[in-house]
């Protein structure tokens, strides 16, 4: 199983980016996909999640600005990030975990300039 993120980059404050997480293997449709981020000197934090049934979770700091979605036919999850702020700058990771496994992507850098 591999998770491959893409879509990060440098954007000005107020701009938008869409991250993608492509999951190989057969586990995608039966699991939730979590999005984490880690800024320098800070702990990794859960930003958003989407269950296999499409229910969503967002941490308070991104509510109303980020939208998580998934396309089960493409085994891909997305994190649409709007109205980005400098404090959103971090390496973003997607994660799929089950009872006996815990897979992470390689991370994609998001940098928001003020």
CSV table of C-alpha atoms in Angstrom, one decimal:
chain,number,residue,atom,x,y,z
A,1,UNK,CA,0.0,0.0,0.0
A,2,UNK,CA,1.3,3.5,-0.9
A,3,UNK,CA,-0.1,6.9,-0.2
A,4,UNK,CA,1.1,9.6,-2.5
A,5,UNK,CA,0.3,13.3,-1.8
A,6,UNK,CA,0.5,16.1,-4.2
A,7,UNK,CA,-0.7,19.7,-4.7
A,8,UNK,CA,1.4,21.5,-2.1
A,9,UNK,CA,3.3,24.7,-3.0
A,10,UNK,CA,3.8,28.4,-2.2
A,11,UNK,CA,0.8,30.6,-2.1
A,12,UNK,CA,0.0,34.1,-0.9
A,13,UNK,CA,-2.3,34.6,2.1
A,14,UNK,CA,-5.9,34.4,1.0
A,15,UNK,CA,-5.1,32.0,-1.8
A,16,UNK,CA,-6.1,28.4,-2.3
A,17,UNK,CA,-4.5,25.0,-2.8
A,18,UNK,CA,-6.0,21.5,-3.3
A,19,UNK,CA,-4.0,18.6,-1.9
A,20,UNK,CA,-4.5,15.1,-3.3
A,21,UNK,CA,-3.8,11.7,-1.6
A,22,UNK,CA,-3.8,8.8,-4.0
A,23,UNK,CA,-3.9,5.4,-2.3
A,24,UNK,CA,-2.8,2.2,-3.9
A,25,UNK,CA,-4.2,-1.1,-2.8
A,26,UNK,CA,-7.6,-2.2,-1.8
A,27,UNK,CA,-8.0,-0.5,1.6
A,28,UNK,CA,-9.1,2.9,0.4
A,29,UNK,CA,-12.8,2.4,0.2
A,30,UNK,CA,-13.2,0.8,3.6
A,31,UNK,CA,-11.2,3.3,5.6
A,32,UNK,CA,-11.3,6.9,6.8
A,33,UNK,CA,-8.6,9.2,5.4
A,34,UNK,CA,-7.0,11.6,7.8
A,35,UNK,CA,-5.1,14.7,7.0
A,36,UNK,CA,-2.4,15.9,9.4
A,37,UNK,CA,0.0,18.7,9.3
A,38,UNK,CA,3.3,19.5,11.0
A,39,UNK,CA,4.9,22.8,11.2
A,40,UNK,CA,8.6,23.3,12.3
A,41,UNK,CA,8.9,22.9,16.0
A,42,UNK,CA,5.3,21.8,16.5
A,43,UNK,CA,3.6,18.5,17.0
A,44,UNK,CA,1.8,16.8,14.2
A,45,UNK,CA,-1.9,17.7,14.4
A,46,UNK,CA,-5.0,16.3,12.8
A,47,UNK,CA,-6.5,18.8,10.5
A,48,UNK,CA,-9.4,17.0,8.8
A,49,UNK,CA,-10.8,13.6,8.2
A,50,UNK,CA,-13.3,11.8,6.0
A,51,UNK,CA,-14.9,8.5,6.8
A,52,UNK,CA,-15.6,5.8,4.3
A,53,UNK,CA,-19.2,6.9,4.4
A,54,UNK,CA,-18.3,10.6,3.8
A,55,UNK,CA,-18.7,12.0,7.2
A,56,UNK,CA,-16.2,14.8,7.9
A,57,UNK,CA,-14.2,16.2,10.8
A,58,UNK,CA,-12.3,19.5,10.9
A,59,UNK,CA,-10.2,21.0,13.6
A,60,UNK,CA,-11.5,24.4,14.7
A,61,UNK,CA,-8.8,26.5,13.1
A,62,UNK,CA,-9.7,25.3,9.5
A,63,UNK,CA,-13.5,25.1,9.8
A,64,UNK,CA,-15.2,27.1,7.0
A,65,UNK,CA,-11.9,27.3,5.0
A,66,UNK,CA,-10.9,23.6,4.3
A,67,UNK,CA,-13.0,21.0,2.7
A,68,UNK,CA,-12.2,17.3,2.7
A,69,UNK,CA,-13.6,14.9,0.1
A,70,UNK,CA,-12.9,11.6,-1.5
A,71,UNK,CA,-13.5,9.8,-4.8
A,72,UNK,CA,-13.7,6.1,-4.1
A,73,UNK,CA,-13.5,5.3,-7.8
A,74,UNK,CA,-10.1,6.9,-8.1
A,75,UNK,CA,-8.9,5.8,-4.6
A,76,UNK,CA,-8.1,9.4,-4.0
A,77,UNK,CA,-8.9,11.9,-1.2
A,78,UNK,CA,-8.7,15.6,-1.5
A,79,UNK,CA,-8.2,18.6,0.9
A,80,UNK,CA,-9.4,21.8,-0.6
A,81,UNK,CA,-7.8,24.7,1.3
A,82,UNK,CA,-9.2,28.2,0.8
A,83,UNK,CA,-8.4,31.5,2.5
A,84,UNK,CA,-5.0,30.2,3.5
A,85,UNK,CA,-3.2,31.9,6.3
A,86,UNK,CA,0.5,32.0,7.1
A,87,UNK,CA,-0.2,29.8,10.1
A,88,UNK,CA,-1.4,27.1,7.8
A,89,UNK,CA,2.2,26.6,6.5
A,90,UNK,CA,3.3,23.1,7.3
A,91,UNK,CA,4.0,19.7,5.8
A,92,UNK,CA,0.7,18.0,5.1
A,93,UNK,CA,0.3,14.3,5.4
A,94,UNK,CA,-2.5,11.9,4.6
A,95,UNK,CA,-3.0,8.8,6.7
A,96,UNK,CA,-5.0,5.6,6.5
A,97,UNK,CA,-5.1,3.4,9.4
A,98,UNK,CA,-6.9,0.1,10.3
A,99,UNK,CA,-6.8,-2.4,13.1
A,100,UNK,CA,-3.5,-3.9,11.9
A,101,UNK,CA,-2.0,-1.2,9.7
A,102,UNK,CA,-1.1,2.5,9.7
A,103,UNK,CA,0.0,4.0,6.4
A,104,UNK,CA,1.4,7.5,5.8
A,105,UNK,CA,2.1,9.5,2.7
A,106,UNK,CA,5.5,11.2,2.2
A,107,UNK,CA,4.1,14.7,2.9
A,108,UNK,CA,3.7,17.7,0.8
A,109,UNK,CA,4.9,21.2,1.8
A,110,UNK,CA,2.4,24.1,2.0
A,111,UNK,CA,3.9,27.5,2.4
A,112,UNK,CA,1.7,30.6,2.8
A,113,UNK,CA,3.3,33.9,2.5
A,114,UNK,CA,2.0,37.0,4.2
